[in-house]
Amino acid sequence: MNKTINPKKWGITVLALIIIFVIAVGAAVYYVDPFWHFHGPTAGLSYPYVDERYMNDGIARHFDYEAIIAGTSIAENFKVSEVEELWGFTTIKQTAASATFYEQDGYVRRALSHNPDVKLVIRSLDATRLVTGPTDESYDDIPKYLYDENVFNDVRYLYNKDVIQRVTEVINYTRAGNVTKNMDEYGVWYPYATYGREEVLKGLIDYSAFTEEMIFTDEDAEAITLNIEENILKTAREHPDTEFVFFIPPYSAAYWYGMVKTKQLSYTIEAYKLAVSRLLTEGNIKVYDFSDKVDITTNLDNYMDTLHYGEWVNDEMLRWMHEGEGELTVDNYEAHLDKVKEIYENLEYDYE
């Protein structure tokens, strides 16, 4: 004898199953927590490193550290173990490819809010990021819900199809016998890079259209001043016991060749002069420049393109900074940057 299905009971059963499923999914995401939003790595699980913009805040929240490496892709190949060996501080990375000064400062500020006792911040000073707006961002889809204290928008994390996919990736990564790599490997791109003159020169273009000198205007100066003030100096003032170390990266000679050919060399040097002059107004900020290291910059085997150098150059820079080599001061920065301009103005390039 067939029993008639009670619609009310059927509806309650379906609703209960849906609720159980929703709770189970949220619980699984919370337990695995692939971006370490709620807690650090779960014991017994191994985590693959993914987009830094998703993982940075979790690292800043839940890891132990006394020093921070921040910046763009030119800082991603730094090894925290080198910082720990040289300075003696437990270190994390808060890097992100193409990050603007606003984004970089955001990562540093968040880390300092979680750990105000940080002693050292090492951060890049990219020429390509100097003349940007004080709140400019590189991407439109930055997961800002990961970076606030609003528990209500955590549902965007718990029930996000991309995050759920990351949960399965963590499980599969663990089942395959992998282990979570150390922080040296976080964000690095050097294992996948191809270096050498041929690769670098692919980035050069036809410069024949550039006939007029690029002028460093008052508007440019105002933009840099505001960018530095809002995204560096304010944070440094709020944390007087933290040392902030900035470095101008040793871009390749091919980069400087491009600046000469596009008539932007003087512009770039003037931009750096202003930025450095502003940075040196704070006693807890140090600035280093390695643009004059021509043994590095003219050897294109050190580079994958005109900007990005191999991790061995990152290692050298850490040693130089720790030893005080290449430090800019109020007394030497103008002469030093004039020297950099002279070097690349007069260098005999063989790229044509």
PDB file of N, CA and C in Angstrom, residues 164-216:
ATOM      1  N   ILE A 164      36.124  27.265  -1.651  1.00  0.00           N
ATOM      2  CA  ILE A 164      35.786  25.839  -1.525  1.00  0.00           C
ATOM      3  C   ILE A 164      36.690  24.998  -2.420  1.00  0.00           C
ATOM      4  N   GLN A 165      36.978  25.510  -3.609  1.00  0.00           N
ATOM      5  CA  GLN A 165      37.912  24.807  -4.495  1.00  0.00           C
ATOM      6  C   GLN A 165      39.294  24.725  -3.862  1.00  0.00           C
ATOM      7  N   ARG A 166      39.706  25.803  -3.174  1.00  0.00           N
ATOM      8  CA  ARG A 166      41.005  25.789  -2.492  1.00  0.00           C
ATOM      9  C   ARG A 166      41.025  24.762  -1.365  1.00  0.00           C
ATOM     10  N   VAL A 167      39.879  24.554  -0.721  1.00  0.00           N
ATOM     11  CA  VAL A 167      39.800  23.525   0.319  1.00  0.00           C
ATOM     12  C   VAL A 167      40.135  22.162  -0.270  1.00  0.00           C
ATOM     13  N   THR A 168      39.544  21.851  -1.417  1.00  0.00           N
ATOM     14  CA  THR A 168      39.833  20.565  -2.060  1.00  0.00           C
ATOM     15  C   THR A 168      41.288  20.489  -2.503  1.00  0.00           C
ATOM     16  N   GLU A 169      41.860  21.621  -2.909  1.00  0.00           N
ATOM     17  CA  GLU A 169      43.266  21.627  -3.316  1.00  0.00           C
ATOM     18  C   GLU A 169      44.179  21.345  -2.128  1.00  0.00           C
ATOM     19  N   VAL A 170      43.844  21.907  -0.969  1.00  0.00           N
ATOM     20  CA  VAL A 170      44.634  21.624   0.234  1.00  0.00           C
ATOM     21  C   VAL A 170      44.565  20.140   0.569  1.00  0.00           C
ATOM     22  N   ILE A 171      43.374  19.573   0.500  1.00  0.00           N
ATOM     23  CA  ILE A 171      43.206  18.146   0.802  1.00  0.00           C
ATOM     24  C   ILE A 171      43.986  17.291  -0.187  1.00  0.00           C
ATOM     25  N   ASN A 172      43.878  17.603  -1.464  1.00  0.00           N
ATOM     26  CA  ASN A 172      44.599  16.837  -2.486  1.00  0.00           C
ATOM     27  C   ASN A 172      46.110  17.018  -2.357  1.00  0.00           C
ATOM     28  N   TYR A 173      46.530  18.229  -2.046  1.00  0.00           N
ATOM     29  CA  TYR A 173      47.958  18.534  -1.859  1.00  0.00           C
ATOM     30  C   TYR A 173      48.513  17.716  -0.698  1.00  0.00           C
ATOM     31  N   THR A 174      47.713  17.607   0.363  1.00  0.00           N
ATOM     32  CA  THR A 174      48.123  16.826   1.532  1.00  0.00           C
ATOM     33  C   THR A 174      48.159  15.340   1.205  1.00  0.00           C
ATOM     34  N   ARG A 175      47.125  14.835   0.543  1.00  0.00           N
ATOM     35  CA  ARG A 175      47.043  13.406   0.210  1.00  0.00           C
ATOM     36  C   ARG A 175      48.166  12.986  -0.728  1.00  0.00           C
ATOM     37  N   ALA A 176      48.670  13.932  -1.524  1.00  0.00           N
ATOM     38  CA  ALA A 176      49.761  13.617  -2.454  1.00  0.00           C
ATOM     39  C   ALA A 176      51.114  13.542  -1.757  1.00  0.00           C
ATOM     40  N   GLY A 177      51.131  13.802  -0.455  1.00  0.00           N
ATOM     41  CA  GLY A 177      52.373  13.689   0.305  1.00  0.00           C
ATOM     42  C   GLY A 177      53.197  14.956   0.352  1.00  0.00           C
ATOM     43  N   ASN A 178      52.631  16.064  -0.104  1.00  0.00           N
ATOM     44  CA  ASN A 178      53.358  17.333  -0.066  1.00  0.00           C
ATOM     45  C   ASN A 178      53.365  17.909   1.343  1.00  0.00           C
ATOM     46  N   VAL A 179      54.265  18.842   1.567  1.00  0.00           N
ATOM     47  CA  VAL A 179      54.306  19.565   2.834  1.00  0.00           C
ATOM     48  C   VAL A 179      54.233  21.061   2.537  1.00  0.00           C
ATOM     49  N   THR A 180      53.760  21.824   3.502  1.00  0.00           N
ATOM     50  CA  THR A 180      53.729  23.276   3.347  1.00  0.00           C
ATOM     51  C   THR A 180      55.160  23.790   3.268  1.00  0.00           C
ATOM     52  N   LYS A 181      55.461  24.540   2.233  1.00  0.00           N
ATOM     53  CA  LYS A 181      56.821  25.050   2.062  1.00  0.00           C
ATOM     54  C   LYS A 181      57.101  26.149   3.078  1.00  0.00           C
ATOM     55  N   ASN A 182      58.386  26.379   3.332  1.00  0.00           N
ATOM     56  CA  ASN A 182      58.717  27.425   4.288  1.00  0.00           C
ATOM     57  C   ASN A 182      58.523  28.804   3.663  1.00  0.00           C
ATOM     58  N   MET A 183      58.623  29.839   4.482  1.00  0.00           N
ATOM     59  CA  MET A 183      58.317  31.192   4.035  1.00  0.00           C
ATOM     60  C   MET A 183      59.291  31.695   2.973  1.00  0.00           C
ATOM     61  N   ASP A 184      60.460  31.088   2.857  1.00  0.00           N
ATOM     62  CA  ASP A 184      61.376  31.444   1.765  1.00  0.00           C
ATOM     63  C   ASP A 184      60.709  31.276   0.406  1.00  0.00           C
ATOM     64  N   GLU A 185      59.828  30.284   0.302  1.00  0.00           N
ATOM     65  CA  GLU A 185      59.212  29.949  -0.982  1.00  0.00           C
ATOM     66  C   GLU A 185      57.925  30.717  -1.246  1.00  0.00           C
ATOM     67  N   TYR A 186      57.481  31.477  -0.279  1.00  0.00           N
ATOM     68  CA  TYR A 186      56.208  32.191  -0.427  1.00  0.00           C
ATOM     69  C   TYR A 186      56.341  33.317  -1.456  1.00  0.00           C
ATOM     70  N   GLY A 187      55.509  33.276  -2.483  1.00  0.00           N
ATOM     71  CA  GLY A 187      55.464  34.345  -3.472  1.00  0.00           C
ATOM     72  C   GLY A 187      56.573  34.348  -4.499  1.00  0.00           C
ATOM     73  N   VAL A 188      57.504  33.410  -4.423  1.00  0.00           N
ATOM     74  CA  VAL A 188      58.658  33.467  -5.329  1.00  0.00           C
ATOM     75  C   VAL A 188      58.262  33.093  -6.755  1.00  0.00           C
ATOM     76  N   TRP A 189      58.975  33.684  -7.698  1.00  0.00           N
ATOM     77  CA  TRP A 189      58.765  33.345  -9.107  1.00  0.00           C
ATOM     78  C   TRP A 189      60.039  32.842  -9.768  1.00  0.00           C
ATOM     79  N   TYR A 190      61.168  32.903  -9.058  1.00  0.00           N
ATOM     80  CA  TYR A 190      62.440  32.568  -9.703  1.00  0.00           C
ATOM     81  C   TYR A 190      62.528  31.128 -10.209  1.00  0.00           C
ATOM     82  N   PRO A 191      61.833  30.151  -9.591  1.00  0.00           N
ATOM     83  CA  PRO A 191      61.963  28.794 -10.150  1.00  0.00           C
ATOM     84  C   PRO A 191      61.388  28.659 -11.551  1.00  0.00           C
ATOM     85  N   TYR A 192      60.552  29.604 -11.941  1.00  0.00           N
ATOM     86  CA  TYR A 192      59.863  29.504 -13.230  1.00  0.00           C
ATOM     87  C   TYR A 192      60.415  30.492 -14.261  1.00  0.00           C
ATOM     88  N   ALA A 193      61.441  31.235 -13.888  1.00  0.00           N
ATOM     89  CA  ALA A 193      61.951  32.301 -14.754  1.00  0.00           C
ATOM     90  C   ALA A 193      63.040  31.788 -15.695  1.00  0.00           C
ATOM     91  N   THR A 194      63.136  32.440 -16.845  1.00  0.00           N
ATOM     92  CA  THR A 194      64.237  32.221 -17.778  1.00  0.00           C
ATOM     93  C   THR A 194      65.036  33.514 -17.844  1.00  0.00           C
ATOM     94  N   TYR A 195      66.331  33.411 -17.630  1.00  0.00           N
ATOM     95  CA  TYR A 195      67.171  34.598 -17.547  1.00  0.00           C
ATOM     96  C   TYR A 195      68.063  34.721 -18.781  1.00  0.00           C
ATOM     97  N   GLY A 196      68.588  35.930 -18.961  1.00  0.00           N
ATOM     98  CA  GLY A 196      69.593  36.112 -20.002  1.00  0.00           C
ATOM     99  C   GLY A 196      69.281  37.246 -20.955  1.00  0.00           C
ATOM    100  N   ARG A 197      70.292  37.611 -21.719  1.00  0.00           N
ATOM    101  CA  ARG A 197      70.206  38.742 -22.638  1.00  0.00           C
ATOM    102  C   ARG A 197      69.037  38.603 -23.615  1.00  0.00           C
ATOM    103  N   GLU A 198      68.871  37.427 -24.170  1.00  0.00           N
ATOM    104  CA  GLU A 198      67.813  37.233 -25.159  1.00  0.00           C
ATOM    105  C   GLU A 198      66.441  37.521 -24.563  1.00  0.00           C
ATOM    106  N   GLU A 199      66.198  37.036 -23.351  1.00  0.00           N
ATOM    107  CA  GLU A 199      64.912  37.270 -22.696  1.00  0.00           C
ATOM    108  C   GLU A 199      64.709  38.748 -22.390  1.00  0.00           C
ATOM    109  N   VAL A 200      65.751  39.392 -21.896  1.00  0.00           N
ATOM    110  CA  VAL A 200      65.641  40.797 -21.507  1.00  0.00           C
ATOM    111  C   VAL A 200      65.347  41.682 -22.706  1.00  0.00           C
ATOM    112  N   LEU A 201      66.063  41.460 -23.795  1.00  0.00           N
ATOM    113  CA  LEU A 201      65.931  42.347 -24.952  1.00  0.00           C
ATOM    114  C   LEU A 201      64.597  42.185 -25.671  1.00  0.00           C
ATOM    115  N   LYS A 202      63.875  41.115 -25.356  1.00  0.00           N
ATOM    116  CA  LYS A 202      62.524  40.981 -25.907  1.00  0.00           C
ATOM    117  C   LYS A 202      61.619  42.119 -25.440  1.00  0.00           C
ATOM    118  N   GLY A 203      61.969  42.724 -24.318  1.00  0.00           N
ATOM    119  CA  GLY A 203      61.138  43.779 -23.759  1.00  0.00           C
ATOM    120  C   GLY A 203      61.390  45.151 -24.346  1.00  0.00           C
ATOM    121  N   LEU A 204      62.395  45.280 -25.187  1.00  0.00           N
ATOM    122  CA  LEU A 204      62.680  46.579 -25.795  1.00  0.00           C
ATOM    123  C   LEU A 204      61.726  46.832 -26.957  1.00  0.00           C
ATOM    124  N   ILE A 205      61.462  48.098 -27.212  1.00  0.00           N
ATOM    125  CA  ILE A 205      60.491  48.475 -28.233  1.00  0.00           C
ATOM    126  C   ILE A 205      61.134  49.418 -29.247  1.00  0.00           C
ATOM    127  N   ASP A 206      60.348  49.848 -30.208  1.00  0.00           N
ATOM    128  CA  ASP A 206      60.789  50.867 -31.165  1.00  0.00           C
ATOM    129  C   ASP A 206      60.654  52.235 -30.493  1.00  0.00           C
ATOM    130  N   TYR A 207      61.781  52.892 -30.284  1.00  0.00           N
ATOM    131  CA  TYR A 207      61.781  54.153 -29.550  1.00  0.00           C
ATOM    132  C   TYR A 207      61.756  55.381 -30.454  1.00  0.00           C
ATOM    133  N   SER A 208      61.590  55.195 -31.739  1.00  0.00           N
ATOM    134  CA  SER A 208      61.712  56.315 -32.680  1.00  0.00           C
ATOM    135  C   SER A 208      60.641  57.388 -32.474  1.00  0.00           C
ATOM    136  N   ALA A 209      59.513  57.019 -31.880  1.00  0.00           N
ATOM    137  CA  ALA A 209      58.431  57.993 -31.700  1.00  0.00           C
ATOM    138  C   ALA A 209      58.677  58.945 -30.534  1.00  0.00           C
ATOM    139  N   PHE A 210      59.666  58.641 -29.696  1.00  0.00           N
ATOM    140  CA  PHE A 210      59.917  59.469 -28.511  1.00  0.00           C
ATOM    141  C   PHE A 210      60.910  60.567 -28.865  1.00  0.00           C
ATOM    142  N   THR A 211      60.407  61.754 -29.088  1.00  0.00           N
ATOM    143  CA  THR A 211      61.253  62.863 -29.550  1.00  0.00           C
ATOM    144  C   THR A 211      61.328  64.013 -28.557  1.00  0.00           C
ATOM    145  N   GLU A 212      60.439  64.036 -27.568  1.00  0.00           N
ATOM    146  CA  GLU A 212      60.415  65.145 -26.625  1.00  0.00           C
ATOM    147  C   GLU A 212      60.765  64.676 -25.217  1.00  0.00           C
ATOM    148  N   GLU A 213      61.549  65.499 -24.531  1.00  0.00           N
ATOM    149  CA  GLU A 213      61.941  65.207 -23.163  1.00  0.00           C
ATOM    150  C   GLU A 213      60.715  65.202 -22.250  1.00  0.00           C
ATOM    151  N   MET A 214      60.627  64.191 -21.401  1.00  0.00           N
ATOM    152  CA  MET A 214      59.532  64.134 -20.429  1.00  0.00           C
ATOM    153  C   MET A 214      59.853  65.071 -19.267  1.00  0.00           C
ATOM    154  N   ILE A 215      58.959  65.990 -18.974  1.00  0.00           N
ATOM    155  CA  ILE A 215      59.200  67.015 -17.967  1.00  0.00           C
ATOM    156  C   ILE A 215      58.600  66.597 -16.627  1.00  0.00           C
ATOM    157  N   PHE A 216      59.394  66.767 -15.584  1.00  0.00           N
ATOM    158  CA  PHE A 216      58.915  66.498 -14.225  1.00  0.00           C
ATOM    159  C   PHE A 216      58.158  67.732 -13.748  1.00  0.00           C
TER     160      PHE A 216
END
